Amino acid sequence: MLIRPYIAGEEEELRRVFLSSVHQCAIRYYRSDQIHAWAPDTYDFEDWYNRISMLNPFVAVIDGQIVGYADVQGSGYIDHFYVAGPFSGKGVGTALMRRIHEAALSQNVSRLYADVSLSAEAFFVINGFTVENRKTVIVRGVELQNTRMSKILFAKPQLL
């Protein structure tokens, strides 16, 4: 498995990973109307392209196929973290999380945090994240539950 930076032109492949992850993995935790609000089949390509470009994610590749992607922002926020359904539970998420930690530490980010789906919560707990709070968000007019989770990477020194 290779974890590498996103390359412009991969947006449609990343969209397929996103759809696969939500429709195949999250379906055990969310109703059908929630899944379709979160990951609709139709989308605005330009908006998606701009979003992915801004996130500048890491991409997981196995045998030339993109199987997952995740980002970490300078604030420590993980916005997208998706593994294609057929590759769930096969180490892709663990490899992406390891890369996120490396990137955060190299940028002196002391805390990681994310708004995590119910389907990803156990994975984040296994990776040392704790629950800050649970919330309900509205996506395309439909309520979805998620959890704000965080992890301290290192303590920042106190200023005197």
Tab-separated table of N, CA and C in Angstrom:
chain	number	residue	atom	x	y	z
A	1	MET	N	0.842	-1.182	0.000
A	1	MET	CA	0.000	0.000	0.000
A	1	MET	C	0.879	1.234	0.000
A	2	LEU	N	0.474	2.211	-0.778
A	2	LEU	CA	1.180	3.476	-0.881
A	2	LEU	C	0.278	4.579	-0.341
A	3	ILE	N	0.806	5.420	0.530
A	3	ILE	CA	0.105	6.621	0.978
A	3	ILE	C	0.884	7.797	0.401
A	4	ARG	N	0.225	8.596	-0.409
A	4	ARG	CA	0.896	9.692	-1.096
A	4	ARG	C	-0.017	10.904	-1.153
A	5	PRO	N	0.543	12.064	-1.525
A	5	PRO	CA	-0.303	13.254	-1.671
A	5	PRO	C	-1.287	13.104	-2.839
A	6	TYR	N	-2.396	13.773	-2.716
A	6	TYR	CA	-3.407	13.872	-3.772
A	6	TYR	C	-2.784	14.526	-4.995
A	7	ILE	N	-3.221	14.085	-6.170
A	7	ILE	CA	-2.779	14.652	-7.436
A	7	ILE	C	-4.009	15.201	-8.143
A	8	ALA	N	-3.952	16.457	-8.590
A	8	ALA	CA	-5.071	17.051	-9.322
A	8	ALA	C	-5.462	16.119	-10.464
A	9	GLY	N	-6.759	15.942	-10.638
A	9	GLY	CA	-7.278	15.024	-11.638
A	9	GLY	C	-7.858	13.763	-11.024
A	10	GLU	N	-7.645	13.569	-9.722
A	10	GLU	CA	-8.144	12.365	-9.033
A	10	GLU	C	-9.500	12.584	-8.350
A	11	GLU	N	-10.106	13.717	-8.577
A	11	GLU	CA	-11.317	14.080	-7.842
A	11	GLU	C	-12.456	13.063	-8.028
A	12	GLU	N	-12.658	12.585	-9.254
A	12	GLU	CA	-13.744	11.624	-9.480
A	12	GLU	C	-13.465	10.291	-8.785
A	13	GLU	N	-12.215	9.858	-8.771
A	13	GLU	CA	-11.867	8.621	-8.059
A	13	GLU	C	-12.095	8.797	-6.555
A	14	LEU	N	-11.751	9.972	-6.021
A	14	LEU	CA	-11.977	10.226	-4.600
A	14	LEU	C	-13.471	10.277	-4.294
A	15	ARG	N	-14.253	10.795	-5.229
A	15	ARG	CA	-15.710	10.813	-5.062
A	15	ARG	C	-16.243	9.382	-4.975
A	16	ARG	N	-15.717	8.480	-5.812
A	16	ARG	CA	-16.140	7.076	-5.773
A	16	ARG	C	-15.798	6.441	-4.422
A	17	VAL	N	-14.628	6.765	-3.887
A	17	VAL	CA	-14.243	6.251	-2.561
A	17	VAL	C	-15.214	6.774	-1.509
A	18	PHE	N	-15.485	8.060	-1.552
A	18	PHE	CA	-16.423	8.689	-0.619
A	18	PHE	C	-17.784	7.991	-0.675
A	19	LEU	N	-18.343	7.835	-1.875
A	19	LEU	CA	-19.653	7.197	-2.018
A	19	LEU	C	-19.629	5.762	-1.511
A	20	SER	N	-18.598	5.031	-1.870
A	20	SER	CA	-18.461	3.640	-1.442
A	20	SER	C	-18.390	3.546	0.075
A	21	SER	N	-17.619	4.411	0.683
A	21	SER	CA	-17.462	4.401	2.135
A	21	SER	C	-18.794	4.670	2.832
A	22	VAL	N	-19.473	5.711	2.406
A	22	VAL	CA	-20.733	6.077	3.061
A	22	VAL	C	-21.811	5.035	2.781
A	23	HIS	N	-21.979	4.664	1.522
A	23	HIS	CA	-23.075	3.763	1.152
A	23	HIS	C	-22.858	2.325	1.608
A	24	GLN	N	-21.608	1.886	1.744
A	24	GLN	CA	-21.363	0.499	2.128
A	24	GLN	C	-21.019	0.323	3.605
A	25	CYS	N	-20.395	1.308	4.220
A	25	CYS	CA	-19.960	1.158	5.622
A	25	CYS	C	-20.902	1.854	6.603
A	26	ALA	N	-21.329	3.057	6.267
A	26	ALA	CA	-22.146	3.825	7.205
A	26	ALA	C	-23.600	3.378	7.229
A	27	ILE	N	-24.005	2.579	6.270
A	27	ILE	CA	-25.396	2.149	6.171
A	27	ILE	C	-25.855	1.373	7.416
A	28	ARG	N	-24.918	0.796	8.145
A	28	ARG	CA	-25.293	0.068	9.375
A	28	ARG	C	-25.665	1.023	10.510
A	29	TYR	N	-25.337	2.304	10.357
A	29	TYR	CA	-25.543	3.276	11.430
A	29	TYR	C	-26.540	4.377	11.086
A	30	TYR	N	-26.848	4.524	9.815
A	30	TYR	CA	-27.724	5.607	9.367
A	30	TYR	C	-28.830	5.057	8.472
A	31	ARG	N	-29.976	5.733	8.498
A	31	ARG	CA	-31.089	5.367	7.624
A	31	ARG	C	-30.750	5.702	6.169
A	32	SER	N	-31.495	5.126	5.271
A	32	SER	CA	-31.276	5.347	3.836
A	32	SER	C	-31.378	6.830	3.466
A	33	ASP	N	-32.370	7.539	4.007
A	33	ASP	CA	-32.510	8.964	3.678
A	33	ASP	C	-31.313	9.765	4.198
A	34	GLN	N	-30.744	9.348	5.323
A	34	GLN	CA	-29.558	10.027	5.858
A	34	GLN	C	-28.342	9.772	4.969
A	35	ILE	N	-28.185	8.529	4.513
A	35	ILE	CA	-27.077	8.172	3.625
A	35	ILE	C	-27.155	8.984	2.335
A	36	HIS	N	-28.341	9.079	1.758
A	36	HIS	CA	-28.493	9.793	0.487
A	36	HIS	C	-28.346	11.307	0.648
A	37	ALA	N	-28.675	11.838	1.815
A	37	ALA	CA	-28.442	13.266	2.064
A	37	ALA	C	-26.943	13.533	2.212
A	38	TRP	N	-26.252	12.645	2.898
A	38	TRP	CA	-24.816	12.782	3.156
A	38	TRP	C	-24.005	12.576	1.872
A	39	ALA	N	-24.362	11.564	1.106
A	39	ALA	CA	-23.588	11.203	-0.086
A	39	ALA	C	-24.519	10.969	-1.277
A	40	PRO	N	-25.080	12.050	-1.821
A	40	PRO	CA	-25.996	11.880	-2.953
A	40	PRO	C	-25.244	11.436	-4.212
A	41	ASP	N	-25.968	10.755	-5.083
A	41	ASP	CA	-25.361	10.295	-6.332
A	41	ASP	C	-25.003	11.457	-7.255
A	42	THR	N	-25.832	12.499	-7.262
A	42	THR	CA	-25.556	13.657	-8.104
A	42	THR	C	-24.840	14.717	-7.272
A	43	TYR	N	-23.943	15.438	-7.907
A	43	TYR	CA	-23.178	16.454	-7.199
A	43	TYR	C	-22.643	17.467	-8.194
A	44	ASP	N	-22.212	18.594	-7.664
A	44	ASP	CA	-21.613	19.652	-8.468
A	44	ASP	C	-20.114	19.372	-8.554
A	45	PHE	N	-19.642	18.968	-9.724
A	45	PHE	CA	-18.245	18.595	-9.883
A	45	PHE	C	-17.309	19.743	-9.507
A	46	GLU	N	-17.623	20.959	-9.897
A	46	GLU	CA	-16.739	22.090	-9.600
A	46	GLU	C	-16.607	22.299	-8.086
A	47	ASP	N	-17.733	22.205	-7.368
A	47	ASP	CA	-17.680	22.328	-5.906
A	47	ASP	C	-16.831	21.217	-5.295
A	48	TRP	N	-17.030	19.979	-5.784
A	48	TRP	CA	-16.262	18.845	-5.277
A	48	TRP	C	-14.775	19.042	-5.570
A	49	TYR	N	-14.459	19.424	-6.792
A	49	TYR	CA	-13.058	19.656	-7.182
A	49	TYR	C	-12.419	20.708	-6.266
A	50	ASN	N	-13.122	21.812	-6.056
A	50	ASN	CA	-12.587	22.882	-5.196
A	50	ASN	C	-12.399	22.390	-3.761
A	51	ARG	N	-13.336	21.611	-3.280
A	51	ARG	CA	-13.252	21.087	-1.911
A	51	ARG	C	-12.039	20.177	-1.748
A	52	ILE	N	-11.870	19.244	-2.679
A	52	ILE	CA	-10.745	18.318	-2.610
A	52	ILE	C	-9.426	19.071	-2.756
A	53	SER	N	-9.375	20.018	-3.670
A	53	SER	CA	-8.150	20.815	-3.850
A	53	SER	C	-7.780	21.548	-2.573
A	54	MET	N	-8.788	22.117	-1.897
A	54	MET	CA	-8.536	22.842	-0.654
A	54	MET	C	-8.063	21.892	0.454
A	55	LEU	N	-8.669	20.697	0.534
A	55	LEU	CA	-8.297	19.734	1.574
A	55	LEU	C	-6.899	19.169	1.356
A	56	ASN	N	-6.521	18.992	0.082
A	56	ASN	CA	-5.210	18.446	-0.267
A	56	ASN	C	-4.920	17.160	0.527
A	57	PRO	N	-5.746	16.134	0.332
A	57	PRO	CA	-5.641	14.935	1.171
A	57	PRO	C	-4.469	14.026	0.822
A	58	PHE	N	-4.221	13.095	1.726
A	58	PHE	CA	-3.354	11.962	1.451
A	58	PHE	C	-4.237	10.909	0.791
A	59	VAL	N	-3.649	10.139	-0.109
A	59	VAL	CA	-4.396	9.149	-0.877
A	59	VAL	C	-3.762	7.780	-0.656
A	60	ALA	N	-4.592	6.785	-0.384
A	60	ALA	CA	-4.128	5.402	-0.216
A	60	ALA	C	-4.349	4.664	-1.531
A	61	VAL	N	-3.298	4.003	-1.997
A	61	VAL	CA	-3.339	3.293	-3.279
A	61	VAL	C	-2.872	1.852	-3.076
A	62	ILE	N	-3.640	0.909	-3.596
A	62	ILE	CA	-3.264	-0.503	-3.599
A	62	ILE	C	-3.363	-0.999	-5.039
A	63	ASP	N	-2.275	-1.568	-5.546
A	63	ASP	CA	-2.243	-2.089	-6.919
A	63	ASP	C	-2.768	-1.080	-7.935
A	64	GLY	N	-2.364	0.182	-7.771
A	64	GLY	CA	-2.748	1.233	-8.707
A	64	GLY	C	-4.154	1.770	-8.522
A	65	GLN	N	-4.903	1.264	-7.553
A	65	GLN	CA	-6.284	1.682	-7.321
A	65	GLN	C	-6.363	2.543	-6.062
A	66	ILE	N	-7.022	3.684	-6.173
A	66	ILE	CA	-7.254	4.532	-4.997
A	66	ILE	C	-8.317	3.869	-4.132
A	67	VAL	N	-7.966	3.618	-2.861
A	67	VAL	CA	-8.859	2.882	-1.961
A	67	VAL	C	-9.230	3.679	-0.705
A	68	GLY	N	-8.662	4.873	-0.550
A	68	GLY	CA	-8.988	5.698	0.600
A	68	GLY	C	-8.299	7.040	0.502
A	69	TYR	N	-8.777	7.977	1.304
A	69	TYR	CA	-8.124	9.279	1.387
A	69	TYR	C	-8.506	9.954	2.697
A	70	ALA	N	-7.632	10.833	3.148
A	70	ALA	CA	-7.872	11.569	4.389
A	70	ALA	C	-7.010	12.820	4.387
A	71	ASP	N	-7.456	13.820	5.122
A	71	ASP	CA	-6.697	15.067	5.210
A	71	ASP	C	-6.500	15.455	6.658
A	72	VAL	N	-5.554	16.335	6.877
A	72	VAL	CA	-5.427	17.016	8.162
A	72	VAL	C	-5.048	18.457	7.851
A	73	GLN	N	-5.775	19.373	8.443
A	73	GLN	CA	-5.535	20.793	8.213
A	73	GLN	C	-4.537	21.329	9.237
A	74	GLY	N	-4.015	22.511	8.988
A	74	GLY	CA	-3.022	23.116	9.871
A	74	GLY	C	-3.506	23.307	11.296
A	75	SER	N	-4.818	23.375	11.478
A	75	SER	CA	-5.406	23.515	12.813
A	75	SER	C	-5.453	22.191	13.561
A	76	GLY	N	-5.212	21.081	12.824
A	76	GLY	CA	-5.348	19.755	13.403
A	76	GLY	C	-6.678	19.105	13.077
A	77	TYR	N	-7.522	19.822	12.330
A	77	TYR	CA	-8.843	19.290	11.985
A	77	TYR	C	-8.737	18.276	10.851
A	78	ILE	N	-9.336	17.124	11.059
A	78	ILE	CA	-9.450	16.093	10.025
A	78	ILE	C	-10.853	16.247	9.444
A	79	ASP	N	-10.934	16.701	8.204
A	79	ASP	CA	-12.226	16.971	7.587
A	79	ASP	C	-12.765	15.730	6.870
A	80	HIS	N	-11.979	15.148	5.996
A	80	HIS	CA	-12.386	13.933	5.281
A	80	HIS	C	-11.501	12.766	5.711
A	81	PHE	N	-12.124	11.624	5.926
A	81	PHE	CA	-11.404	10.386	6.230
A	81	PHE	C	-12.290	9.252	5.719
A	82	TYR	N	-11.978	8.742	4.524
A	82	TYR	CA	-12.838	7.754	3.878
A	82	TYR	C	-12.018	6.606	3.305
A	83	VAL	N	-12.522	5.404	3.518
A	83	VAL	CA	-11.944	4.182	2.948
A	83	VAL	C	-13.042	3.503	2.143
A	84	ALA	N	-12.742	3.101	0.917
A	84	ALA	CA	-13.724	2.424	0.068
A	84	ALA	C	-14.262	1.188	0.782
A	85	GLY	N	-15.551	0.949	0.645
A	85	GLY	CA	-16.216	-0.150	1.333
A	85	GLY	C	-15.497	-1.489	1.270
A	86	PRO	N	-15.084	-1.958	0.086
A	86	PRO	CA	-14.424	-3.267	0.014
A	86	PRO	C	-13.076	-3.329	0.735
A	87	PHE	N	-12.503	-2.174	1.080
A	87	PHE	CA	-11.193	-2.143	1.732
A	87	PHE	C	-11.286	-1.802	3.219
A	88	SER	N	-12.489	-1.675	3.729
A	88	SER	CA	-12.693	-1.406	5.150
A	88	SER	C	-12.172	-2.585	5.966
A	89	GLY	N	-11.452	-2.282	7.031
A	89	GLY	CA	-10.933	-3.328	7.908
A	89	GLY	C	-9.688	-4.026	7.383
A	90	LYS	N	-9.048	-3.449	6.368
A	90	LYS	CA	-7.867	-4.080	5.766
A	90	LYS	C	-6.588	-3.263	5.942
A	91	GLY	N	-6.599	-2.347	6.909
A	91	GLY	CA	-5.395	-1.588	7.218
A	91	GLY	C	-5.254	-0.262	6.507
A	92	VAL	N	-6.165	0.057	5.611
A	92	VAL	CA	-6.076	1.317	4.859
A	92	VAL	C	-6.266	2.501	5.809
A	93	GLY	N	-7.293	2.452	6.642
A	93	GLY	CA	-7.543	3.531	7.596
A	93	GLY	C	-6.387	3.713	8.562
A	94	THR	N	-5.821	2.610	9.020
A	94	THR	CA	-4.686	2.678	9.942
A	94	THR	C	-3.491	3.355	9.278
A	95	ALA	N	-3.229	3.022	8.019
A	95	ALA	CA	-2.117	3.641	7.300
A	95	ALA	C	-2.367	5.135	7.085
A	96	LEU	N	-3.599	5.504	6.750
A	96	LEU	CA	-3.927	6.928	6.586
A	96	LEU	C	-3.801	7.667	7.914
A	97	MET	N	-4.264	7.057	9.004
A	97	MET	CA	-4.172	7.706	10.312
A	97	MET	C	-2.715	7.901	10.719
A	98	ARG	N	-1.882	6.918	10.454
A	98	ARG	CA	-0.458	7.050	10.753
A	98	ARG	C	0.137	8.231	9.980
A	99	ARG	N	-0.237	8.375	8.716
A	99	ARG	CA	0.279	9.484	7.893
A	99	ARG	C	-0.217	10.833	8.402
A	100	ILE	N	-1.464	10.880	8.849
A	100	ILE	CA	-2.009	12.113	9.434
A	100	ILE	C	-1.212	12.502	10.671
A	101	HIS	N	-0.927	11.531	11.525
A	101	HIS	CA	-0.134	11.809	12.729
A	101	HIS	C	1.252	12.338	12.360
A	102	GLU	N	1.888	11.712	11.393
A	102	GLU	CA	3.218	12.175	10.957
A	102	GLU	C	3.159	13.614	10.453
A	103	ALA	N	2.165	13.904	9.636
A	103	ALA	CA	2.035	15.261	9.086
A	103	ALA	C	1.766	16.273	10.190
A	104	ALA	N	0.885	15.935	11.105
A	104	ALA	CA	0.553	16.847	12.205
A	104	ALA	C	1.781	17.138	13.055
A	105	LEU	N	2.516	16.114	13.404
A	105	LEU	CA	3.704	16.305	14.243
A	105	LEU	C	4.772	17.115	13.501
A	106	SER	N	4.912	16.882	12.202
A	106	SER	CA	5.921	17.637	11.441
A	106	SER	C	5.554	19.114	11.335
A	107	GLN	N	4.259	19.422	11.484
A	107	GLN	CA	3.793	20.817	11.442
A	107	GLN	C	3.583	21.393	12.846
A	108	ASN	N	4.046	20.643	13.861
A	108	ASN	CA	3.934	21.080	15.248
A	108	ASN	C	2.480	21.258	15.703
A	109	VAL	N	1.592	20.437	15.161
A	109	VAL	CA	0.185	20.437	15.571
A	109	VAL	C	0.075	19.570	16.824
A	110	SER	N	-0.429	20.156	17.903
A	110	SER	CA	-0.449	19.440	19.183
A	110	SER	C	-1.719	18.642	19.429
A	111	ARG	N	-2.782	18.917	18.641
A	111	ARG	CA	-4.078	18.267	18.884
A	111	ARG	C	-4.766	17.986	17.555
A	112	LEU	N	-5.244	16.768	17.399
A	112	LEU	CA	-6.071	16.399	16.251
A	112	LEU	C	-7.524	16.381	16.691
A	113	TYR	N	-8.432	16.765	15.799
A	113	TYR	CA	-9.853	16.670	16.108
A	113	TYR	C	-10.648	16.485	14.818
A	114	ALA	N	-11.834	15.905	14.961
A	114	ALA	CA	-12.672	15.598	13.804
A	114	ALA	C	-14.120	15.466	14.233
A	115	ASP	N	-15.010	15.714	13.297
A	115	ASP	CA	-16.425	15.422	13.481
A	115	ASP	C	-16.645	14.068	12.815
A	116	VAL	N	-16.809	13.053	13.635
A	116	VAL	CA	-16.734	11.662	13.204
A	116	VAL	C	-18.126	11.049	13.100
A	117	SER	N	-18.350	10.307	12.035
A	117	SER	CA	-19.626	9.602	11.871
A	117	SER	C	-19.734	8.487	12.913
A	118	LEU	N	-20.955	8.044	13.129
A	118	LEU	CA	-21.170	6.929	14.058
A	118	LEU	C	-20.418	5.691	13.585
A	119	SER	N	-20.306	5.518	12.281
A	119	SER	CA	-19.628	4.338	11.735
A	119	SER	C	-18.116	4.383	11.927
A	120	ALA	N	-17.552	5.564	12.107
A	120	ALA	CA	-16.097	5.697	12.270
A	120	ALA	C	-15.664	5.886	13.720
A	121	GLU	N	-16.610	6.056	14.608
A	121	GLU	CA	-16.276	6.379	15.998
A	121	GLU	C	-15.373	5.330	16.645
A	122	ALA	N	-15.668	4.052	16.496
A	122	ALA	CA	-14.855	3.003	17.121
A	122	ALA	C	-13.422	3.024	16.587
A	123	PHE	N	-13.275	3.260	15.287
A	123	PHE	CA	-11.938	3.345	14.695
A	123	PHE	C	-11.140	4.486	15.325
A	124	PHE	N	-11.767	5.632	15.508
A	124	PHE	CA	-11.065	6.773	16.103
A	124	PHE	C	-10.720	6.487	17.568
A	125	VAL	N	-11.599	5.814	18.296
A	125	VAL	CA	-11.291	5.438	19.682
A	125	VAL	C	-10.069	4.527	19.712
A	126	ILE	N	-10.037	3.529	18.849
A	126	ILE	CA	-8.889	2.618	18.780
A	126	ILE	C	-7.598	3.387	18.518
A	127	ASN	N	-7.704	4.498	17.803
A	127	ASN	CA	-6.536	5.313	17.477
A	127	ASN	C	-6.284	6.431	18.483
A	128	GLY	N	-6.865	6.306	19.671
A	128	GLY	CA	-6.543	7.198	20.775
A	128	GLY	C	-7.365	8.454	20.894
A	129	PHE	N	-8.411	8.610	20.104
A	129	PHE	CA	-9.267	9.789	20.183
A	129	PHE	C	-10.310	9.583	21.269
A	130	THR	N	-10.742	10.677	21.869
A	130	THR	CA	-11.796	10.620	22.878
A	130	THR	C	-12.960	11.506	22.444
A	131	VAL	N	-14.123	11.195	22.970
A	131	VAL	CA	-15.341	11.942	22.650
A	131	VAL	C	-15.328	13.276	23.387
A	132	GLU	N	-15.545	14.345	22.642
A	132	GLU	CA	-15.748	15.668	23.257
A	132	GLU	C	-17.235	15.921	23.438
A	133	ASN	N	-18.001	15.707	22.361
A	133	ASN	CA	-19.450	15.847	22.450
A	133	ASN	C	-20.132	15.188	21.261
A	134	ARG	N	-21.383	14.863	21.453
A	134	ARG	CA	-22.209	14.286	20.385
A	134	ARG	C	-23.167	15.360	19.912
A	135	LYS	N	-23.441	15.338	18.619
A	135	LYS	CA	-24.305	16.394	18.099
A	135	LYS	C	-25.118	15.900	16.917
A	136	THR	N	-26.092	16.695	16.562
A	136	THR	CA	-26.916	16.457	15.388
A	136	THR	C	-26.686	17.602	14.427
A	137	VAL	N	-26.411	17.264	13.173
A	137	VAL	CA	-26.209	18.273	12.134
A	137	VAL	C	-27.291	18.071	11.072
A	138	ILE	N	-27.567	19.127	10.326
A	138	ILE	CA	-28.544	19.066	9.243
A	138	ILE	C	-27.779	19.069	7.922
A	139	VAL	N	-27.997	18.033	7.126
A	139	VAL	CA	-27.363	17.914	5.817
A	139	VAL	C	-28.470	17.753	4.782
A	140	ARG	N	-28.565	18.712	3.885
A	140	ARG	CA	-29.606	18.699	2.846
A	140	ARG	C	-30.985	18.452	3.455
A	141	GLY	N	-31.238	19.101	4.588
A	141	GLY	CA	-32.534	19.033	5.240
A	141	GLY	C	-32.785	17.794	6.087
A	142	VAL	N	-31.776	16.945	6.244
A	142	VAL	CA	-31.933	15.695	6.996
A	142	VAL	C	-30.990	15.719	8.199
A	143	GLU	N	-31.507	15.289	9.361
A	143	GLU	CA	-30.680	15.240	10.566
A	143	GLU	C	-29.746	14.035	10.544
A	144	LEU	N	-28.480	14.279	10.902
A	144	LEU	CA	-27.467	13.222	11.027
A	144	LEU	C	-26.761	13.399	12.361
A	145	GLN	N	-26.442	12.293	13.010
A	145	GLN	CA	-25.705	12.353	14.256
A	145	GLN	C	-24.211	12.131	13.962
A	146	ASN	N	-23.394	12.898	14.669
A	146	ASN	CA	-21.952	12.649	14.623
A	146	ASN	C	-21.344	13.015	15.964
A	147	THR	N	-20.055	12.819	16.072
A	147	THR	CA	-19.362	13.011	17.343
A	147	THR	C	-18.097	13.817	17.124
A	148	ARG	N	-17.899	14.857	17.916
A	148	ARG	CA	-16.630	15.588	17.897
A	148	ARG	C	-15.671	14.781	18.759
A	149	MET	N	-14.550	14.396	18.164
A	149	MET	CA	-13.538	13.614	18.868
A	149	MET	C	-12.194	14.315	18.727
A	150	SER	N	-11.322	14.101	19.704
A	150	SER	CA	-10.014	14.742	19.646
A	150	SER	C	-8.951	13.851	20.277
A	151	LYS	N	-7.716	14.231	19.989
A	151	LYS	CA	-6.565	13.505	20.530
A	151	LYS	C	-5.431	14.502	20.734
A	152	ILE	N	-4.874	14.524	21.926
A	152	ILE	CA	-3.710	15.360	22.215
A	152	ILE	C	-2.464	14.606	21.758
A	153	LEU	N	-1.677	15.244	20.918
A	153	LEU	CA	-0.433	14.632	20.440
A	153	LEU	C	0.730	14.954	21.369
A	154	PHE	N	0.744	16.191	21.856
A	154	PHE	CA	1.743	16.596	22.843
A	154	PHE	C	1.240	17.866	23.520
A	155	ALA	N	1.701	18.085	24.721
A	155	ALA	CA	1.301	19.272	25.476
A	155	ALA	C	2.134	20.467	25.021
A	156	LYS	N	1.462	21.561	24.775
A	156	LYS	CA	2.179	22.789	24.439
A	156	LYS	C	2.752	23.381	25.712
A	157	PRO	N	3.968	23.915	25.640
A	157	PRO	CA	4.562	24.518	26.842
A	157	PRO	C	3.756	25.729	27.303
A	158	GLN	N	3.670	25.878	28.594
A	158	GLN	CA	2.979	27.016	29.185
A	158	GLN	C	3.855	28.271	29.101
A	159	LEU	N	3.260	29.386	28.719
A	159	LEU	CA	3.991	30.642	28.708
A	159	LEU	C	3.937	31.256	30.101
A	160	LEU	N	5.043	31.777	30.547
A	160	LEU	CA	5.085	32.394	31.889
A	160	LEU	C	4.786	33.846	31.844
